[in-house]
mmCIF file of N, CA and C in Angstrom:
data_model
loop_
_atom_site.group_PDB
_atom_site.id
_atom_site.type_symbol
_atom_site.label_atom_id
_atom_site.label_comp_id
_atom_site.label_asym_id
_atom_site.label_seq_id
_atom_site.Cartn_x
_atom_site.Cartn_y
_atom_site.Cartn_z
ATOM 1 N N MET A 1 66.487 58.768 53.384
ATOM 2 C CA MET A 1 68.018 59.080 54.077
ATOM 3 C C MET A 1 69.152 60.509 54.515
ATOM 4 N N SER A 2 69.000 61.400 54.027
ATOM 5 C CA SER A 2 69.815 62.688 54.143
ATOM 6 C C SER A 2 69.304 63.139 55.511
ATOM 7 N N ARG A 3 67.651 62.850 55.834
ATOM 8 C CA ARG A 3 66.749 63.878 56.409
ATOM 9 C C ARG A 3 67.774 63.232 58.214
ATOM 10 N N GLU A 4 67.758 61.997 58.051
ATOM 11 C CA GLU A 4 68.210 60.743 59.182
ATOM 12 C C GLU A 4 69.903 61.519 58.933
ATOM 13 N N ARG A 5 70.043 61.725 58.485
ATOM 14 C CA ARG A 5 71.880 62.085 58.703
ATOM 15 C C ARG A 5 72.252 63.143 59.325
ATOM 16 N N ALA A 6 71.305 64.588 58.641
ATOM 17 C CA ALA A 6 71.286 65.717 59.205
ATOM 18 C C ALA A 6 70.727 65.491 60.442
ATOM 19 N N LYS A 7 70.160 64.690 61.298
ATOM 20 C CA LYS A 7 69.433 65.161 62.119
ATOM 21 C C LYS A 7 71.131 64.120 63.238
ATOM 22 N N ALA A 8 71.242 63.869 62.438
ATOM 23 C CA ALA A 8 73.060 62.153 63.257
ATOM 24 C C ALA A 8 74.027 63.585 63.553
ATOM 25 N N LEU A 9 73.734 64.482 61.969
ATOM 26 C CA LEU A 9 75.110 65.291 62.223
ATOM 27 C C LEU A 9 74.770 67.280 62.946
ATOM 28 N N ARG A 10 73.371 66.933 63.485
ATOM 29 C CA ARG A 10 73.192 68.114 64.228
ATOM 30 C C ARG A 10 73.383 67.824 65.685
ATOM 31 N N ALA A 11 73.501 66.466 66.041
ATOM 32 C CA ALA A 11 73.416 66.012 67.690
ATOM 33 C C ALA A 11 75.112 65.908 68.027
ATOM 34 N N ASP A 12 75.742 66.002 66.447
ATOM 35 C CA ASP A 12 77.239 66.227 67.329
ATOM 36 C C ASP A 12 78.130 66.919 65.841
ATOM 37 N N PRO A 13 78.314 68.074 66.266
ATOM 38 C CA PRO A 13 78.743 69.119 65.337
ATOM 39 C C PRO A 13 79.805 69.224 65.786
ATOM 40 N N SER A 14 81.234 69.271 64.683
ATOM 41 C CA SER A 14 82.469 69.380 64.821
ATOM 42 C C SER A 14 82.572 71.139 65.595
ATOM 43 N N LEU A 15 83.917 71.253 66.377
ATOM 44 C CA LEU A 15 83.602 72.473 67.151
ATOM 45 C C LEU A 15 83.989 74.066 66.017
ATOM 46 N N PRO A 16 84.474 73.305 64.550
ATOM 47 C CA PRO A 16 83.776 74.541 63.880
ATOM 48 C C PRO A 16 82.309 74.952 63.114
ATOM 49 N N GLU A 17 81.898 74.003 63.227
ATOM 50 C CA GLU A 17 80.570 73.932 63.436
ATOM 51 C C GLU A 17 79.721 74.851 64.248
ATOM 52 N N ALA A 18 79.921 74.688 65.453
ATOM 53 C CA ALA A 18 79.075 74.631 66.464
ATOM 54 C C ALA A 18 79.667 76.329 67.022
ATOM 55 N N LYS A 19 81.067 76.785 66.620
ATOM 56 C CA LYS A 19 81.263 77.873 66.591
ATOM 57 C C LYS A 19 80.562 78.479 65.749
ATOM 58 N N ALA A 20 80.301 78.342 63.990
ATOM 59 C CA ALA A 20 79.819 78.796 63.172
ATOM 60 C C ALA A 20 78.016 79.418 63.767
ATOM 61 N N TRP A 21 77.415 78.282 63.728
ATOM 62 C CA TRP A 21 76.397 77.895 64.474
ATOM 63 C C TRP A 21 75.800 78.998 65.419
ATOM 64 N N LYS A 22 76.879 79.098 66.507
ATOM 65 C CA LYS A 22 76.676 80.152 67.162
ATOM 66 C C LYS A 22 76.291 82.144 66.743
ATOM 67 N N ALA A 23 77.002 81.691 65.667
ATOM 68 C CA ALA A 23 77.328 82.690 65.258
ATOM 69 C C ALA A 23 76.490 83.508 64.630
ATOM 70 N N LEU A 24 76.052 82.696 63.655
ATOM 71 C CA LEU A 24 74.624 82.309 62.637
ATOM 72 C C LEU A 24 73.810 82.601 63.105
ATOM 73 N N ARG A 25 73.666 81.807 64.196
ATOM 74 C CA ARG A 25 72.059 82.291 64.388
ATOM 75 C C ARG A 25 71.244 83.760 64.938
ATOM 76 N N GLY A 26 72.817 84.172 65.335
ATOM 77 C CA GLY A 26 72.747 85.378 65.793
ATOM 78 C C GLY A 26 71.713 86.401 64.686
ATOM 79 N N LEU A 27 72.031 85.969 63.074
ATOM 80 C CA LEU A 27 71.605 86.744 62.047
ATOM 81 C C LEU A 27 69.886 86.626 61.649
ATOM 82 N N ARG A 28 69.496 85.835 62.803
ATOM 83 C CA ARG A 28 67.532 86.265 63.086
ATOM 84 C C ARG A 28 67.447 87.948 63.669
ATOM 85 N N SER A 29 68.642 88.056 64.261
ATOM 86 C CA SER A 29 67.615 89.695 64.739
ATOM 87 C C SER A 29 67.929 90.292 63.094
ATOM 88 N N ASP A 30 68.639 90.239 62.498
ATOM 89 C CA ASP A 30 68.284 90.577 60.905
ATOM 90 C C ASP A 30 67.444 90.528 60.185
ATOM 91 N N GLY A 31 66.340 89.156 60.609
ATOM 92 C CA GLY A 31 65.438 89.018 59.595
ATOM 93 C C GLY A 31 66.259 87.712 58.653
ATOM 94 N N ILE A 32 67.002 87.112 58.895
ATOM 95 C CA ILE A 32 67.845 85.627 58.211
ATOM 96 C C ILE A 32 67.737 84.908 58.882
ATOM 97 N N HIS A 33 66.923 83.693 58.355
ATOM 98 C CA HIS A 33 66.920 82.274 59.384
ATOM 99 C C HIS A 33 67.472 81.752 58.835
ATOM 100 N N VAL A 34 68.985 80.793 59.493
ATOM 101 C CA VAL A 34 69.988 79.819 58.853
ATOM 102 C C VAL A 34 69.411 78.413 59.736
ATOM 103 N N ARG A 35 68.929 77.225 58.816
ATOM 104 C CA ARG A 35 69.160 76.388 59.290
ATOM 105 C C ARG A 35 70.481 75.475 59.521
ATOM 106 N N ARG A 36 70.842 74.735 60.210
ATOM 107 C CA ARG A 36 72.166 73.794 59.957
ATOM 108 C C ARG A 36 71.554 72.247 59.767
ATOM 109 N N GLN A 37 72.862 71.791 59.447
ATOM 110 C CA GLN A 37 72.712 70.315 58.832
ATOM 111 C C GLN A 37 71.411 70.293 57.882
ATOM 112 N N HIS A 38 70.955 70.954 57.089
ATOM 113 C CA HIS A 38 69.668 70.738 55.987
ATOM 114 C C HIS A 38 70.045 70.278 54.678
ATOM 115 N N PRO A 39 68.946 69.076 54.506
ATOM 116 C CA PRO A 39 69.022 68.235 53.686
ATOM 117 C C PRO A 39 68.400 69.148 51.971
ATOM 118 N N VAL A 40 69.262 69.050 51.224
ATOM 119 C CA VAL A 40 69.228 69.714 49.392
ATOM 120 C C VAL A 40 69.640 69.180 48.505
ATOM 121 N N GLY A 41 68.458 68.947 47.854
ATOM 122 C CA GLY A 41 68.808 68.138 46.607
ATOM 123 C C GLY A 41 69.496 66.684 46.463
ATOM 124 N N GLY A 42 69.180 66.031 47.785
ATOM 125 C CA GLY A 42 70.313 64.740 48.056
ATOM 126 C C GLY A 42 71.350 65.189 49.027
ATOM 127 N N PHE A 43 71.935 66.141 48.915
ATOM 128 C CA PHE A 43 73.545 66.398 49.875
ATOM 129 C C PHE A 43 72.419 67.254 51.746
ATOM 130 N N VAL A 44 73.569 67.075 52.599
ATOM 131 C CA VAL A 44 72.894 67.905 53.619
ATOM 132 C C VAL A 44 74.489 69.147 53.879
ATOM 133 N N VAL A 45 74.176 70.196 53.167
ATOM 134 C CA VAL A 45 74.874 71.560 53.736
ATOM 135 C C VAL A 45 74.403 71.882 55.357
ATOM 136 N N ASP A 46 75.891 72.234 55.558
ATOM 137 C CA ASP A 46 76.294 72.498 56.511
ATOM 138 C C ASP A 46 75.311 73.508 57.766
ATOM 139 N N PHE A 47 75.119 74.492 56.618
ATOM 140 C CA PHE A 47 74.302 75.610 57.157
ATOM 141 C C PHE A 47 73.555 76.194 55.665
ATOM 142 N N ALA A 48 72.041 76.689 56.323
ATOM 143 C CA ALA A 48 71.454 77.026 55.248
ATOM 144 C C ALA A 48 70.202 77.785 55.113
ATOM 145 N N VAL A 49 70.379 79.284 54.055
ATOM 146 C CA VAL A 49 69.550 79.769 54.168
ATOM 147 C C VAL A 49 68.411 79.835 53.188
ATOM 148 N N GLU A 50 67.504 78.686 53.262
ATOM 149 C CA GLU A 50 66.434 78.777 52.310
ATOM 150 C C GLU A 50 66.474 79.747 51.218
ATOM 151 N N SER A 51 65.675 80.988 52.130
ATOM 152 C CA SER A 51 64.919 82.368 51.346
ATOM 153 C C SER A 51 65.932 82.961 50.229
ATOM 154 N N ALA A 52 66.896 83.050 50.488
ATOM 155 C CA ALA A 52 67.838 83.175 49.667
ATOM 156 C C ALA A 52 69.187 81.720 48.910
ATOM 157 N N LYS A 53 68.559 80.796 48.810
ATOM 158 C CA LYS A 53 68.940 79.923 48.767
ATOM 159 C C LYS A 53 70.437 79.500 48.544
ATOM 160 N N LEU A 54 70.639 79.676 49.820
ATOM 161 C CA LEU A 54 72.496 80.094 49.950
ATOM 162 C C LEU A 54 73.010 79.364 50.831
ATOM 163 N N ALA A 55 73.747 77.794 50.743
ATOM 164 C CA ALA A 55 74.525 77.061 51.426
ATOM 165 C C ALA A 55 76.100 77.445 52.072
ATOM 166 N N ILE A 56 75.553 77.241 53.018
ATOM 167 C CA ILE A 56 77.525 77.659 53.619
ATOM 168 C C ILE A 56 77.773 76.637 54.205
ATOM 169 N N GLU A 57 78.971 75.685 53.644
ATOM 170 C CA GLU A 57 80.526 75.146 53.630
ATOM 171 C C GLU A 57 81.235 75.626 55.211
ATOM 172 N N ILE A 58 81.241 74.738 56.018
ATOM 173 C CA ILE A 58 82.720 74.632 56.747
ATOM 174 C C ILE A 58 83.453 73.607 56.980
ATOM 175 N N ASP A 59 84.495 73.971 56.035
ATOM 176 C CA ASP A 59 85.744 72.958 55.760
ATOM 177 C C ASP A 59 86.871 72.805 56.846
ATOM 178 N N GLY A 60 87.106 71.492 57.471
ATOM 179 C CA GLY A 60 88.126 71.447 57.912
ATOM 180 C C GLY A 60 89.538 70.842 56.700
ATOM 181 N N PRO A 61 89.911 70.437 57.892
ATOM 182 C CA PRO A 61 91.301 70.131 56.661
ATOM 183 C C PRO A 61 91.270 68.786 55.979
ATOM 184 N N LEU A 62 90.544 68.303 55.861
ATOM 185 C CA LEU A 62 90.383 66.799 55.194
ATOM 186 C C LEU A 62 89.852 67.370 53.907
ATOM 187 N N HIS A 63 88.992 68.598 53.718
ATOM 188 C CA HIS A 63 88.407 68.743 52.357
ATOM 189 C C HIS A 63 90.025 69.551 51.374
ATOM 190 N N ARG A 64 90.762 69.209 52.212
ATOM 191 C CA ARG A 64 91.954 70.118 51.269
ATOM 192 C C ARG A 64 92.713 68.893 51.038
ATOM 193 N N GLN A 65 92.676 67.721 50.965
ATOM 194 C CA GLN A 65 93.420 66.740 50.659
ATOM 195 C C GLN A 65 92.622 65.477 50.160
ATOM 196 N N GLY A 66 93.591 64.728 49.332
ATOM 197 C CA GLY A 66 93.158 64.118 48.011
ATOM 198 C C GLY A 66 92.365 64.094 46.968
ATOM 199 N N ASP A 67 91.092 63.662 46.708
ATOM 200 C CA ASP A 67 89.778 63.956 45.833
ATOM 201 C C ASP A 67 88.642 64.717 46.602
ATOM 202 N N ALA A 68 89.084 65.322 47.844
ATOM 203 C CA ALA A 68 87.935 65.839 48.059
ATOM 204 C C ALA A 68 87.729 67.406 47.302
ATOM 205 N N PRO A 69 88.445 67.941 47.607
ATOM 206 C CA PRO A 69 88.661 69.192 46.336
ATOM 207 C C PRO A 69 87.974 68.796 45.377
ATOM 208 N N ALA A 70 88.007 67.934 44.626
ATOM 209 C CA ALA A 70 87.107 67.761 43.580
ATOM 210 C C ALA A 70 86.205 67.731 43.254
ATOM 211 N N ARG A 71 85.434 66.344 44.670
ATOM 212 C CA ARG A 71 84.119 66.099 45.081
ATOM 213 C C ARG A 71 83.897 67.213 45.425
ATOM 214 N N ASP A 72 84.025 68.301 46.135
ATOM 215 C CA ASP A 72 83.317 69.159 46.616
ATOM 216 C C ASP A 72 82.815 70.160 45.957
ATOM 217 N N ALA A 73 83.616 70.118 44.632
ATOM 218 C CA ALA A 73 83.320 71.114 42.993
ATOM 219 C C ALA A 73 82.359 70.753 42.738
ATOM 220 N N ASN A 74 82.686 69.194 42.693
ATOM 221 C CA ASN A 74 81.113 68.415 42.329
ATOM 222 C C ASN A 74 79.712 68.581 42.855
ATOM 223 N N ARG A 75 80.108 68.858 43.995
ATOM 224 C CA ARG A 75 78.754 68.475 44.974
ATOM 225 C C ARG A 75 78.534 70.188 44.622
ATOM 226 N N ASP A 76 79.408 71.255 44.617
ATOM 227 C CA ASP A 76 79.013 72.347 44.379
ATOM 228 C C ASP A 76 78.325 73.220 43.021
ATOM 229 N N ALA A 77 78.653 72.340 41.847
ATOM 230 C CA ALA A 77 78.176 72.611 40.771
ATOM 231 C C ALA A 77 76.862 71.969 40.674
ATOM 232 N N MET A 78 76.703 71.231 41.331
ATOM 233 C CA MET A 78 75.062 69.878 41.445
ATOM 234 C C MET A 78 74.018 70.812 42.207
ATOM 235 N N LEU A 79 74.254 71.243 43.084
ATOM 236 C CA LEU A 79 73.905 72.463 44.132
ATOM 237 C C LEU A 79 73.289 74.267 43.257
ATOM 238 N N ALA A 80 74.869 74.114 42.633
ATOM 239 C CA ALA A 80 74.523 75.643 41.499
ATOM 240 C C ALA A 80 72.844 75.132 40.894
ATOM 241 N N GLY A 81 73.344 73.686 39.644
ATOM 242 C CA GLY A 81 72.251 73.543 39.009
ATOM 243 C C GLY A 81 70.434 73.452 40.315
ATOM 244 N N LEU A 82 70.758 73.238 41.313
ATOM 245 C CA LEU A 82 70.042 73.613 41.513
ATOM 246 C C LEU A 82 68.657 74.502 41.850
ATOM 247 N N GLY A 83 69.715 75.931 41.851
ATOM 248 C CA GLY A 83 69.456 77.218 41.986
ATOM 249 C C GLY A 83 70.467 77.757 43.332
ATOM 250 N N TRP A 84 71.380 77.205 43.815
ATOM 251 C CA TRP A 84 72.182 77.350 45.244
ATOM 252 C C TRP A 84 73.143 77.449 44.883
ATOM 253 N N GLN A 85 73.429 78.490 46.016
ATOM 254 C CA GLN A 85 74.782 79.700 46.235
ATOM 255 C C GLN A 85 75.558 78.893 47.439
ATOM 256 N N VAL A 86 76.809 78.487 47.010
ATOM 257 C CA VAL A 86 77.869 77.742 48.205
ATOM 258 C C VAL A 86 78.748 78.745 48.747
ATOM 259 N N LEU A 87 79.059 78.897 49.752
ATOM 260 C CA LEU A 87 79.979 79.091 50.316
ATOM 261 C C LEU A 87 81.119 78.923 51.086
ATOM 262 N N ARG A 88 81.758 78.949 51.253
ATOM 263 C CA ARG A 88 82.723 77.723 51.464
ATOM 264 C C ARG A 88 84.311 79.072 52.716
ATOM 265 N N PHE A 89 83.674 78.039 53.624
ATOM 266 C CA PHE A 89 84.849 78.685 54.742
ATOM 267 C C PHE A 89 85.504 77.653 55.321
ATOM 268 N N ALA A 90 86.501 78.328 55.441
ATOM 269 C CA ALA A 90 88.488 77.001 55.626
ATOM 270 C C ALA A 90 88.696 76.905 57.011
ATOM 271 N N THR A 91 88.964 76.716 57.823
ATOM 272 C CA THR A 91 89.100 76.019 59.235
ATOM 273 C C THR A 91 90.324 76.975 59.120
ATOM 274 N N PRO A 92 91.322 77.498 60.321
ATOM 275 C CA PRO A 92 90.447 77.741 61.454
ATOM 276 C C PRO A 92 89.043 79.120 60.935
ATOM 277 N N LEU A 93 88.055 79.355 61.968
ATOM 278 C CA LEU A 93 88.001 79.721 61.447
ATOM 279 C C LEU A 93 87.040 81.272 61.417
ATOM 280 N N ASN A 94 87.043 82.299 60.764
ATOM 281 C CA ASN A 94 87.221 83.817 61.560
ATOM 282 C C ASN A 94 85.609 84.443 61.402
ATOM 283 N N VAL A 95 85.287 84.384 62.510
ATOM 284 C CA VAL A 95 83.323 84.481 62.137
ATOM 285 C C VAL A 95 83.222 85.542 61.440
ATOM 286 N N ASP A 96 83.849 86.570 61.844
ATOM 287 C CA ASP A 96 83.307 88.199 61.517
ATOM 288 C C ASP A 96 83.784 88.051 59.835
ATOM 289 N N VAL A 97 84.185 87.288 59.111
ATOM 290 C CA VAL A 97 84.150 87.330 57.791
ATOM 291 C C VAL A 97 83.113 86.769 57.652
ATOM 292 N N LEU A 98 83.224 85.177 58.411
ATOM 293 C CA LEU A 98 81.242 84.822 57.647
ATOM 294 C C LEU A 98 80.760 84.974 57.528
ATOM 295 N N LEU A 99 80.059 86.120 58.878
ATOM 296 C CA LEU A 99 78.861 87.152 58.872
ATOM 297 C C LEU A 99 78.582 87.666 57.850
ATOM 298 N N GLN A 100 80.184 88.446 57.870
ATOM 299 C CA GLN A 100 79.871 90.099 56.638
ATOM 300 C C GLN A 100 79.690 88.877 55.150
ATOM 301 N N THR A 101 80.264 87.794 55.349
ATOM 302 C CA THR A 101 80.629 87.033 53.580
ATOM 303 C C THR A 101 78.982 87.216 53.557
ATOM 304 N N VAL A 102 78.211 86.781 54.228
ATOM 305 C CA VAL A 102 76.493 85.637 54.343
ATOM 306 C C VAL A 102 75.594 86.741 54.279
ATOM 307 N N ARG A 103 75.935 87.823 55.481
ATOM 308 C CA ARG A 103 74.819 89.397 55.046
ATOM 309 C C ARG A 103 75.156 90.201 53.602
ATOM 310 N N ALA A 104 76.724 89.629 53.096
ATOM 311 C CA ALA A 104 76.614 90.171 51.548
ATOM 312 C C ALA A 104 76.096 89.869 50.578
ATOM 313 N N ALA A 105 75.863 88.101 50.843
ATOM 314 C CA ALA A 105 75.187 87.228 50.135
ATOM 315 C C ALA A 105 73.836 87.293 49.833
ATOM 316 N N ILE A 106 73.480 87.809 51.523
ATOM 317 C CA ILE A 106 71.485 87.691 50.865
ATOM 318 C C ILE A 106 70.884 88.959 50.211
ATOM 319 N N PRO A 107 70.490 88.970 49.350
ATOM 320 C CA PRO A 107 69.482 90.512 48.835
ATOM 321 C C PRO A 107 68.776 91.004 50.206
ATOM 322 N N LEU A 108 68.670 92.799 49.883
ATOM 323 C CA LEU A 108 68.083 92.992 50.174
ATOM 324 C C LEU A 108 66.506 92.983 50.431
ATOM 325 N N PRO A 109 65.054 92.491 50.928
ATOM 326 C CA PRO A 109 64.298 93.151 50.684
ATOM 327 C C PRO A 109 64.486 94.833 50.088
ATOM 328 N N SER A 110 63.204 94.734 48.758
ATOM 329 C CA SER A 110 63.110 96.130 47.904
ATOM 330 C C SER A 110 62.740 97.404 48.853
ATOM 331 N N GLY A 111 63.713 97.889 48.682
ATOM 332 C CA GLY A 111 63.492 99.571 49.099
ATOM 333 C C GLY A 111 63.847 99.751 50.841
ATOM 334 N N GLU A 112 65.244 98.322 50.739
ATOM 335 C CA GLU A 112 66.098 99.062 51.937
ATOM 336 C C GLU A 112 66.848 99.420 51.401
ATOM 337 N N GLY A 113 68.034 100.216 52.290
ATOM 338 C CA GLY A 113 69.175 100.143 51.838
ATOM 339 C C GLY A 113 70.476 98.761 52.822
ATOM 340 N N ALA A 114 71.668 99.752 52.762
ATOM 341 C CA ALA A 114 72.390 98.995 53.381
ATOM 342 C C ALA A 114 72.412 99.074 54.796
ATOM 343 N N GLY A 115 71.821 98.442 55.832
ATOM 344 C CA GLY A 115 71.911 98.078 56.772
ATOM 345 C C GLY A 115 70.134 98.289 57.223
ATOM 346 N N GLY A 116 69.507 98.052 56.006
ATOM 347 C CA GLY A 116 67.849 97.815 56.384
ATOM 348 C C GLY A 116 67.896 99.427 56.733
ATOM 349 N N GLY A 117 65.839 99.406 56.921
ATOM 350 C CA GLY A 117 65.237 100.986 57.128
ATOM 351 C C GLY A 117 65.476 101.774 56.197
ATOM 352 N N GLU A 118 64.854 102.917 56.375
ATOM 353 C CA GLU A 118 65.272 104.105 55.582
ATOM 354 C C GLU A 118 66.071 104.758 56.007
ATOM 355 N N SER A 119 66.453 105.429 54.862
ATOM 356 C CA SER A 119 67.353 106.030 54.515
ATOM 357 C C SER A 119 67.297 107.755 55.275
ATOM 358 N N ALA A 120 68.241 108.361 55.313
ATOM 359 C CA ALA A 120 68.268 109.778 56.040
ATOM 360 C C ALA A 120 67.746 110.056 55.115
ATOM 361 N N SER A 121 68.174 110.359 54.039
ATOM 362 C CA SER A 121 68.342 111.148 53.498
ATOM 363 C C SER A 121 66.559 110.922 52.047
ATOM 364 N N GLN A 122 66.022 109.999 52.617
ATOM 365 C CA GLN A 122 65.054 109.889 51.538
ATOM 366 C C GLN A 122 64.062 109.437 53.078
ATOM 367 N N PRO A 123 63.360 110.392 53.840
ATOM 368 C CA PRO A 123 62.250 110.330 54.450
ATOM 369 C C PRO A 123 61.016 109.984 54.109
ATOM 370 N N PRO A 124 60.190 109.394 55.174
ATOM 371 C CA PRO A 124 58.985 108.481 54.741
ATOM 372 C C PRO A 124 57.860 109.925 53.771
ATOM 373 N N ASN A 125 57.449 109.508 53.210
ATOM 374 C CA ASN A 125 56.157 110.827 52.605
ATOM 375 C C ASN A 125 54.721 110.387 53.478
ATOM 376 N N PRO A 126 54.376 111.102 53.870
ATOM 377 C CA PRO A 126 53.449 110.933 55.269
ATOM 378 C C PRO A 126 51.917 111.683 54.251
ATOM 379 N N GLN A 127 51.056 110.439 53.629
ATOM 380 C CA GLN A 127 49.693 111.224 53.184
ATOM 381 C C GLN A 127 49.179 112.479 54.556
ATOM 382 N N PRO A 128 48.655 113.383 53.130
ATOM 383 C CA PRO A 128 48.498 114.933 53.418
ATOM 384 C C PRO A 128 47.150 114.154 53.932
ATOM 385 N N ARG A 129 46.748 114.919 55.092
ATOM 386 C CA ARG A 129 45.302 115.390 55.993
ATOM 387 C C ARG A 129 43.941 115.960 54.904
ATOM 388 N N ARG A 130 43.506 115.224 55.416
ATOM 389 C CA ARG A 130 41.881 116.086 54.445
ATOM 390 C C ARG A 130 41.395 117.452 55.770
ATOM 391 N N ALA A 131 40.978 118.522 55.458
ATOM 392 C CA ALA A 131 40.576 119.326 55.659
ATOM 393 C C ALA A 131 39.171 119.110 56.141
ATOM 394 N N ARG A 132 38.634 119.157 57.277
ATOM 395 C CA ARG A 132 37.583 119.158 57.694
ATOM 396 C C ARG A 132 36.440 120.026 57.635
#
């Protein structure tokens, strides 16, 4: 059931979700693969980075009304029980904060400094050549 719901949600995103998706898909150039409206443990999260078990939620005004905050907290706890970290962003959405926070939440592959690649203070160690 969640796969069908995810597909329907992908077909009709809210304006803040469309704005977030436009920004988040640009993270591919950093090697970060983001999925939108992705099923996780019976829930559909707005965005997911599966490799880091990171869920990204874009919360409109309805998430701040009535029992919605308690439901969101319960859902976050259930996702955490599955090993997922949940990042929530309220609308109106600040795309720069979104991207900075997502990048900071994803561990870099071992051997990479901030910003990736090799550090200027640690040049690569070339293999010595054999004399002929």
